[in-house]
Amino acid sequence: MDPKGPFRGNPGLSIRTQVEGQPSGQEAQRVDLKNLSPSELNQFLQSFGKERYRTIQILRWLYQKGAQSFDEMTNLSKKFRRELSEVSFISTLHPLRVEQAKDGTKKFLFQLEDGNRIESVLIPDKTRLTLCLSTQVGCAFRCRFCLTGTLGWKRDLTVSEILNQILAARKMLPDRTSLTNIVLMGMGEPLANYENTLKAIALMVCPDAFKFSSRRVTLSTVGLLPELERLSKEKISFRLAISLNASEEETRTFLMPINRRYPLKKVLDLCKTFPLRPRTRITFEYVMIEGINDSSQDAKKLLRIVKGIPSKINLIPLNEIPGIPLKKPSEEKVKRFQEILMEGGLTAIVRTSKGSEISAACGQLLAKETPQ
């Protein structure tokens, strides 16, 4: 079989990868199946004469059964499996290190094929088991309270690198334990990796792939206006969270330099017209920092600026980080801030940080080789 046959007329489906067993430097065109959407996978299979139902079979093997080789796909003929192995492959991720905090939070360090590293965090709660995913290596936006931003941006993750974080974490769960929620709040800005992130989410909620409820997948963004505008024209299948972290422009610019390009007012104006599904709200994330954005006046301003937007507020007391000269407010200040918002009619939830002792809490991901 000509290994290039399936790619004729479909050049966008191919990527370069090292073929196992060949000397270094010899490359062949093989497709990472986990980089393909369901429609792309169907197109790929039809290009060498396979039936549509094969797409569903392979999706279920990849994402529901977690197959790591074609040999595991026992309802496919040996001939078909051999053909697939000649033109495609199944990528995987295995953690270099797993750290566990006393509260049960686990942090996974993954090394990618090019040597770059990312982290994911598994967060247990009473009724939920949430996996926090990364979408980029590093981050370009350098929010003042976030350690990941000190790395700068290195590259986007592929669709498969995003999805393989789920499969790797799921493989380590005890029997009869399931992930309930996915949050794209790890390393990187999801909307800066727009195409790959949305393709990955589509597979997360696909009934033949991961089967997550769209209400159980949340994408968090610093508020990239062009991408949010683009998103507003699509039928989104996830929940949207936007990092505000301030109630006025100057403070937000201090905390989040991206505010110079995409000011708070413009972000909120877009939110007022953003199409939401019934019974769905935008989540505004608000990292509380002592002496900067934690006053009663800040809370009252926040009430005013989000008026008219179906929303809830997640209050996140700062996770203090060595080398970053910002402090967490007192519990009394956090409680009073929350009370003002709730008295004004907003749903305001104080998020308890988990995993701080292993640098796994919000803003602490760095993907270092040795524990911090």
Short mmCIF file of C-alpha atoms in Angstrom, two decimals:
data_model
loop_
_atom_site.label_atom_id
_atom_site.label_comp_id
_atom_site.label_asym_id
_atom_site.label_seq_id
_atom_site.Cartn_x
_atom_site.Cartn_y
_atom_site.Cartn_z
CA MET A 1 0.00 0.00 0.00
CA ASP A 2 1.29 3.45 -0.88
CA PRO A 3 1.61 5.25 2.48
CA LYS A 4 0.97 8.57 0.78
CA GLY A 5 -2.22 7.40 -0.88
CA PRO A 6 -4.71 8.57 1.76
CA PHE A 7 -3.26 12.09 1.70
CA ARG A 8 -3.89 12.75 -1.97
CA GLY A 9 -6.32 15.64 -2.06
CA ASN A 10 -6.07 16.01 1.75
CA PRO A 11 -2.71 17.72 2.39
CA GLY A 12 -4.07 19.50 5.46
CA LEU A 13 -4.50 16.20 7.28
CA SER A 14 -0.86 15.23 7.36
CA ILE A 15 1.84 16.07 9.86
CA ARG A 16 5.47 15.00 10.04
CA THR A 17 6.52 12.49 12.64
CA GLN A 18 9.45 10.14 13.14
CA VAL A 19 8.60 6.59 12.05
CA GLU A 20 9.49 4.00 14.67
CA GLY A 21 12.31 1.71 13.70
CA GLN A 22 13.75 3.93 10.99
CA PRO A 23 17.10 5.66 11.33
CA SER A 24 17.07 9.20 12.65
CA GLY A 25 16.35 11.73 9.92
CA GLN A 26 14.17 9.47 7.78
CA GLU A 27 10.62 10.76 7.98
CA ALA A 28 7.30 9.62 6.60
CA GLN A 29 3.94 11.32 6.38
CA ARG A 30 1.73 9.81 9.07
CA VAL A 31 -1.32 11.31 10.70
CA ASP A 32 -1.82 11.56 14.44
CA LEU A 33 -5.45 10.42 14.57
CA LYS A 34 -6.09 12.48 17.70
CA ASN A 35 -5.43 15.67 15.75
CA LEU A 36 -8.48 14.98 13.56
CA SER A 37 -12.03 16.13 14.23
CA PRO A 38 -14.76 13.52 13.65
CA SER A 39 -15.45 14.94 10.18
CA GLU A 40 -11.72 14.99 9.33
CA LEU A 41 -11.34 11.43 10.57
CA ASN A 42 -14.28 10.38 8.42
CA GLN A 43 -12.75 12.14 5.40
CA PHE A 44 -9.41 10.49 6.11
CA LEU A 45 -10.93 7.01 6.25
CA GLN A 46 -13.12 7.52 3.20
CA SER A 47 -10.05 8.58 1.21
CA PHE A 48 -8.98 4.95 1.20
CA GLY A 49 -12.41 3.42 0.86
CA LYS A 50 -13.55 2.86 4.43
CA GLU A 51 -17.17 3.08 5.53
CA ARG A 52 -18.57 5.92 7.65
CA TYR A 53 -19.29 3.67 10.64
CA ARG A 54 -15.54 3.02 10.97
CA THR A 55 -15.19 6.61 12.17
CA ILE A 56 -17.41 5.91 15.17
CA GLN A 57 -15.55 2.68 15.93
CA ILE A 58 -12.18 4.43 15.97
CA LEU A 59 -13.43 7.42 17.98
CA ARG A 60 -14.72 5.07 20.65
CA TRP A 61 -11.47 3.12 20.74
CA LEU A 62 -9.38 6.28 21.04
CA TYR A 63 -11.40 8.26 23.59
CA GLN A 64 -13.76 5.93 25.42
CA LYS A 65 -11.56 2.84 25.67
CA GLY A 66 -8.25 4.70 25.58
CA ALA A 67 -6.60 2.44 23.01
CA GLN A 68 -2.88 3.14 22.63
CA SER A 69 -2.27 0.82 19.68
CA PHE A 70 -4.17 -0.42 16.64
CA ASP A 71 -3.79 -3.99 17.87
CA GLU A 72 -6.25 -3.18 20.66
CA MET A 73 -8.97 -2.33 18.11
CA THR A 74 -10.22 -5.89 17.92
CA ASN A 75 -13.41 -5.16 15.97
CA LEU A 76 -11.28 -3.96 13.04
CA SER A 77 -9.77 -6.52 10.69
CA LYS A 78 -6.03 -7.18 10.86
CA LYS A 79 -5.71 -5.88 7.31
CA PHE A 80 -7.44 -2.61 8.22
CA ARG A 81 -5.29 -2.21 11.34
CA ARG A 82 -2.15 -2.76 9.28
CA GLU A 83 -3.27 -0.18 6.73
CA LEU A 84 -3.96 2.32 9.51
CA SER A 85 -0.53 1.79 11.06
CA GLU A 86 1.13 2.54 7.72
CA VAL A 87 -0.48 5.96 7.36
CA SER A 88 -1.33 7.03 10.90
CA PHE A 89 -0.40 6.63 14.54
CA ILE A 90 -1.89 7.01 18.02
CA SER A 91 -0.03 9.52 20.16
CA THR A 92 0.13 9.24 23.95
CA LEU A 93 1.35 11.22 26.93
CA HIS A 94 2.83 9.68 30.07
CA PRO A 95 3.58 11.81 33.13
CA LEU A 96 7.22 12.35 34.01
CA ARG A 97 6.16 13.06 37.57
CA VAL A 98 2.99 13.00 39.65
CA GLU A 99 2.79 15.01 42.88
CA GLN A 100 -0.05 14.75 45.37
CA ALA A 101 -1.07 17.31 47.98
CA LYS A 102 -2.67 16.50 51.34
CA ASP A 103 -6.05 17.64 50.03
CA GLY A 104 -5.91 15.00 47.27
CA THR A 105 -4.97 17.37 44.44
CA LYS A 106 -2.59 15.79 41.92
CA LYS A 107 -0.25 17.60 39.55
CA PHE A 108 1.03 15.87 36.41
CA LEU A 109 4.19 16.95 34.63
CA PHE A 110 4.31 15.90 30.97
CA GLN A 111 7.22 16.08 28.57
CA LEU A 112 6.25 16.58 24.93
CA GLU A 113 8.06 15.08 21.93
CA ASP A 114 10.09 18.24 21.35
CA GLY A 115 11.26 18.35 24.99
CA ASN A 116 8.88 21.10 26.11
CA ARG A 117 6.92 20.50 29.29
CA ILE A 118 3.42 21.21 30.51
CA GLU A 119 1.39 20.53 33.64
CA SER A 120 -2.19 19.42 34.35
CA VAL A 121 -3.97 19.36 37.71
CA LEU A 122 -6.56 16.90 39.02
CA ILE A 123 -8.79 18.54 41.63
CA PRO A 124 -11.09 16.41 43.81
CA ASP A 125 -14.19 17.87 45.44
CA LYS A 126 -17.17 16.39 47.25
CA THR A 127 -19.23 15.74 44.14
CA ARG A 128 -16.78 16.58 41.33
CA LEU A 129 -13.46 15.45 39.97
CA THR A 130 -12.06 18.24 37.81
CA LEU A 131 -9.09 18.14 35.46
CA CYS A 132 -7.40 21.45 34.68
CA LEU A 133 -5.76 21.32 31.24
CA SER A 134 -3.00 23.33 29.56
CA THR A 135 -3.41 24.61 25.99
CA GLN A 136 0.03 26.17 25.39
CA VAL A 137 3.62 25.76 26.48
CA GLY A 138 4.09 28.87 28.61
CA CYS A 139 1.96 31.99 28.16
CA ALA A 140 2.49 35.30 26.39
CA PHE A 141 0.26 37.49 28.53
CA ARG A 142 2.34 37.89 31.70
CA CYS A 143 -0.43 38.54 34.20
CA ARG A 144 1.30 39.92 37.29
CA PHE A 145 -0.11 37.29 39.67
CA CYS A 146 0.64 34.23 37.47
CA LEU A 147 3.86 32.23 37.48
CA THR A 148 3.23 30.67 34.06
CA GLY A 149 3.52 34.11 32.44
CA THR A 150 7.14 34.37 33.56
CA LEU A 151 7.97 31.62 31.05
CA GLY A 152 6.73 33.60 28.06
CA TRP A 153 5.05 31.81 25.17
CA LYS A 154 6.90 28.91 23.56
CA ARG A 155 4.31 27.24 21.34
CA ASP A 156 0.69 26.11 21.04
CA LEU A 157 -0.31 22.59 21.94
CA THR A 158 -1.72 20.37 19.23
CA VAL A 159 -5.22 18.93 19.55
CA SER A 160 -3.74 15.58 20.53
CA GLU A 161 -1.51 17.14 23.22
CA ILE A 162 -4.57 18.76 24.79
CA LEU A 163 -6.65 15.58 24.66
CA ASN A 164 -3.86 13.27 25.79
CA GLN A 165 -3.74 15.09 29.12
CA ILE A 166 -7.28 13.81 29.75
CA LEU A 167 -6.44 10.27 28.70
CA ALA A 168 -3.27 10.16 30.80
CA ALA A 169 -5.02 11.45 33.93
CA ARG A 170 -8.02 9.17 33.42
CA LYS A 171 -5.73 6.14 33.12
CA MET A 172 -4.46 6.81 36.64
CA LEU A 173 -7.89 7.00 38.29
CA PRO A 174 -9.10 4.21 40.58
CA ASP A 175 -11.73 1.84 39.22
CA ARG A 176 -15.28 3.23 39.13
CA THR A 177 -13.95 6.77 39.37
CA SER A 178 -14.65 9.21 36.52
CA LEU A 179 -13.70 12.72 35.58
CA THR A 180 -16.75 14.94 35.90
CA ASN A 181 -15.44 18.34 34.79
CA ILE A 182 -12.83 19.77 32.43
CA VAL A 183 -11.47 23.30 32.81
CA LEU A 184 -9.09 24.83 30.31
CA MET A 185 -7.37 27.00 32.90
CA GLY A 186 -3.87 25.56 33.01
CA MET A 187 -0.79 26.81 31.22
CA GLY A 188 -1.48 29.17 28.32
CA GLU A 189 -4.37 31.18 26.91
CA PRO A 190 -6.91 28.86 25.23
CA LEU A 191 -8.23 31.44 22.76
CA ALA A 192 -4.70 32.26 21.59
CA ASN A 193 -4.66 28.64 20.39
CA TYR A 194 -8.15 29.02 18.97
CA GLU A 195 -8.40 26.32 16.30
CA ASN A 196 -6.77 23.52 18.28
CA THR A 197 -8.60 24.37 21.49
CA LEU A 198 -12.03 24.40 19.88
CA LYS A 199 -11.34 21.21 17.96
CA ALA A 200 -10.27 19.54 21.22
CA ILE A 201 -13.43 20.74 23.00
CA ALA A 202 -15.58 19.41 20.16
CA LEU A 203 -14.09 15.96 20.80
CA MET A 204 -14.59 16.33 24.56
CA VAL A 205 -18.34 16.80 24.09
CA CYS A 206 -18.73 14.44 21.10
CA PRO A 207 -21.06 11.51 22.02
CA ASP A 208 -18.74 9.07 20.23
CA ALA A 209 -15.57 10.46 21.83
CA PHE A 210 -15.27 11.62 25.45
CA LYS A 211 -19.01 12.27 26.00
CA PHE A 212 -18.59 15.14 28.48
CA SER A 213 -21.66 17.31 28.97
CA SER A 214 -21.12 20.75 27.45
CA ARG A 215 -22.03 22.17 30.86
CA ARG A 216 -19.04 20.35 32.35
CA VAL A 217 -16.40 21.93 30.11
CA THR A 218 -15.20 25.47 30.88
CA LEU A 219 -12.81 27.62 28.87
CA SER A 220 -11.10 30.49 30.70
CA THR A 221 -9.70 33.49 28.82
CA VAL A 222 -8.04 36.80 29.62
CA GLY A 223 -10.50 38.36 27.18
CA LEU A 224 -9.01 38.39 23.69
CA LEU A 225 -11.58 40.52 21.85
CA PRO A 226 -11.08 39.29 18.25
CA GLU A 227 -11.31 35.68 19.36
CA LEU A 228 -14.31 36.37 21.61
CA GLU A 229 -16.05 38.09 18.71
CA ARG A 230 -15.30 35.08 16.53
CA LEU A 231 -16.55 32.79 19.26
CA SER A 232 -19.80 34.74 19.55
CA LYS A 233 -20.62 33.77 15.95
CA GLU A 234 -20.13 30.07 16.59
CA LYS A 235 -22.35 27.59 18.33
CA ILE A 236 -20.23 27.03 21.40
CA SER A 237 -20.46 23.78 23.35
CA PHE A 238 -18.87 24.79 26.63
CA ARG A 239 -19.03 27.32 29.45
CA LEU A 240 -17.12 30.57 29.19
CA ALA A 241 -15.08 32.16 31.98
CA ILE A 242 -13.36 35.54 31.65
CA SER A 243 -10.64 36.84 33.96
CA LEU A 244 -11.59 40.33 35.14
CA ASN A 245 -9.50 40.75 38.31
CA ALA A 246 -10.31 44.46 38.56
CA SER A 247 -13.27 46.82 38.42
CA GLU A 248 -11.55 49.65 36.56
CA GLU A 249 -9.06 50.07 33.74
CA GLU A 250 -5.92 51.25 35.55
CA THR A 251 -5.87 48.40 38.05
CA ARG A 252 -6.62 45.80 35.40
CA THR A 253 -3.82 47.13 33.21
CA PHE A 254 -1.44 46.87 36.18
CA LEU A 255 -2.45 43.25 36.80
CA MET A 256 -3.03 42.21 33.18
CA PRO A 257 -1.02 44.06 30.51
CA ILE A 258 -3.38 42.73 27.81
CA ASN A 259 -5.88 45.32 29.08
CA ARG A 260 -3.97 48.00 27.16
CA ARG A 261 -4.94 46.29 23.91
CA TYR A 262 -8.36 44.99 24.92
CA PRO A 263 -9.73 47.30 27.64
CA LEU A 264 -12.11 46.12 30.31
CA LYS A 265 -14.98 48.24 28.99
CA LYS A 266 -14.78 46.71 25.51
CA VAL A 267 -14.64 43.20 26.95
CA LEU A 268 -17.72 43.87 29.07
CA ASP A 269 -19.56 45.51 26.16
CA LEU A 270 -19.06 42.33 24.16
CA CYS A 271 -20.24 40.22 27.09
CA LYS A 272 -23.53 42.15 27.16
CA THR A 273 -24.36 40.93 23.66
CA PHE A 274 -22.65 37.53 23.78
CA PRO A 275 -25.16 34.81 22.79
CA LEU A 276 -25.64 32.34 25.63
CA ARG A 277 -27.64 29.15 25.76
CA PRO A 278 -30.70 29.10 28.08
CA ARG A 279 -29.84 28.98 31.78
CA THR A 280 -26.19 29.72 31.04
CA ARG A 281 -24.11 32.53 32.49
CA ILE A 282 -20.64 33.92 31.89
CA THR A 283 -18.31 33.32 34.81
CA PHE A 284 -16.13 36.27 35.77
CA GLU A 285 -12.97 35.27 37.61
CA TYR A 286 -11.63 37.74 40.13
CA VAL A 287 -8.27 37.05 41.77
CA MET A 288 -8.31 39.04 45.02
CA ILE A 289 -5.06 40.78 45.96
CA GLU A 290 -4.42 42.67 49.17
CA GLY A 291 -4.48 46.45 48.79
CA ILE A 292 -4.99 46.34 45.03
CA ASN A 293 -8.51 45.12 44.20
CA ASP A 294 -10.02 43.90 47.49
CA SER A 295 -11.79 46.97 48.94
CA SER A 296 -15.50 47.47 49.47
CA GLN A 297 -15.35 50.19 46.83
CA ASP A 298 -13.91 47.68 44.37
CA ALA A 299 -16.82 45.34 45.10
CA LYS A 300 -19.39 48.11 44.53
CA LYS A 301 -17.71 49.08 41.23
CA LEU A 302 -17.71 45.45 40.15
CA LEU A 303 -21.43 45.28 40.80
CA ARG A 304 -21.98 48.27 38.53
CA ILE A 305 -19.84 47.19 35.60
CA VAL A 306 -21.31 43.68 35.25
CA LYS A 307 -24.91 44.87 35.53
CA GLY A 308 -27.00 43.53 32.67
CA ILE A 309 -24.71 40.56 31.97
CA PRO A 310 -25.99 37.08 32.94
CA SER A 311 -23.04 36.21 35.13
CA LYS A 312 -21.62 34.84 38.32
CA ILE A 313 -18.39 35.81 40.07
CA ASN A 314 -15.69 33.41 41.18
CA LEU A 315 -13.62 35.10 43.88
CA ILE A 316 -10.14 33.59 44.07
CA PRO A 317 -7.98 34.76 46.98
CA LEU A 318 -4.45 35.09 45.57
CA ASN A 319 -2.22 32.06 45.72
CA GLU A 320 0.99 33.63 46.93
CA ILE A 321 4.08 32.82 44.89
CA PRO A 322 7.72 33.29 45.94
CA GLY A 323 9.29 36.08 43.91
CA ILE A 324 5.97 37.77 43.11
CA PRO A 325 5.41 40.61 45.62
CA LEU A 326 1.63 40.31 45.97
CA LYS A 327 -0.33 39.19 49.03
CA LYS A 328 -3.60 37.42 49.75
CA PRO A 329 -6.30 39.51 51.47
CA SER A 330 -7.62 38.56 54.90
CA GLU A 331 -10.57 36.18 55.16
CA GLU A 332 -12.62 39.05 56.59
CA LYS A 333 -11.99 41.21 53.52
CA VAL A 334 -12.85 38.36 51.16
CA LYS A 335 -16.06 37.65 53.06
CA ARG A 336 -17.11 41.32 53.06
CA PHE A 337 -16.37 41.59 49.32
CA GLN A 338 -18.56 38.55 48.69
CA GLU A 339 -21.36 39.92 50.87
CA ILE A 340 -21.48 43.20 48.92
CA LEU A 341 -21.78 41.33 45.63
CA MET A 342 -24.49 39.02 46.95
CA GLU A 343 -26.43 41.90 48.52
CA GLY A 344 -26.36 43.49 45.06
CA GLY A 345 -27.98 40.41 43.52
CA LEU A 346 -24.92 38.65 42.09
CA THR A 347 -23.97 35.03 42.63
CA ALA A 348 -20.49 35.21 44.16
CA ILE A 349 -18.54 32.11 45.12
CA VAL A 350 -15.24 32.09 47.00
CA ARG A 351 -13.08 29.41 45.42
CA THR A 352 -10.98 27.47 47.90
CA SER A 353 -7.53 26.97 46.41
CA LYS A 354 -6.26 23.42 46.36
CA GLY A 355 -2.81 22.02 45.80
CA SER A 356 -0.82 25.09 46.88
CA GLU A 357 1.75 22.97 48.73
CA ILE A 358 2.73 21.33 45.41
CA SER A 359 2.42 24.56 43.39
CA ALA A 360 -0.71 23.26 41.68
CA ALA A 361 -3.11 26.08 42.54
CA CYS A 362 -4.34 28.77 40.14
CA GLY A 363 -1.40 30.78 38.80
CA GLN A 364 1.31 28.46 40.10
CA LEU A 365 2.00 26.17 37.12
CA LEU A 366 5.56 26.33 35.80
CA ALA A 367 6.37 22.79 34.55
CA LYS A 368 9.75 22.59 36.20
CA GLU A 369 11.76 19.39 36.08
CA THR A 370 12.10 19.24 39.86
CA PRO A 371 9.39 20.07 42.44
CA GLN A 372 9.30 23.76 43.41
#
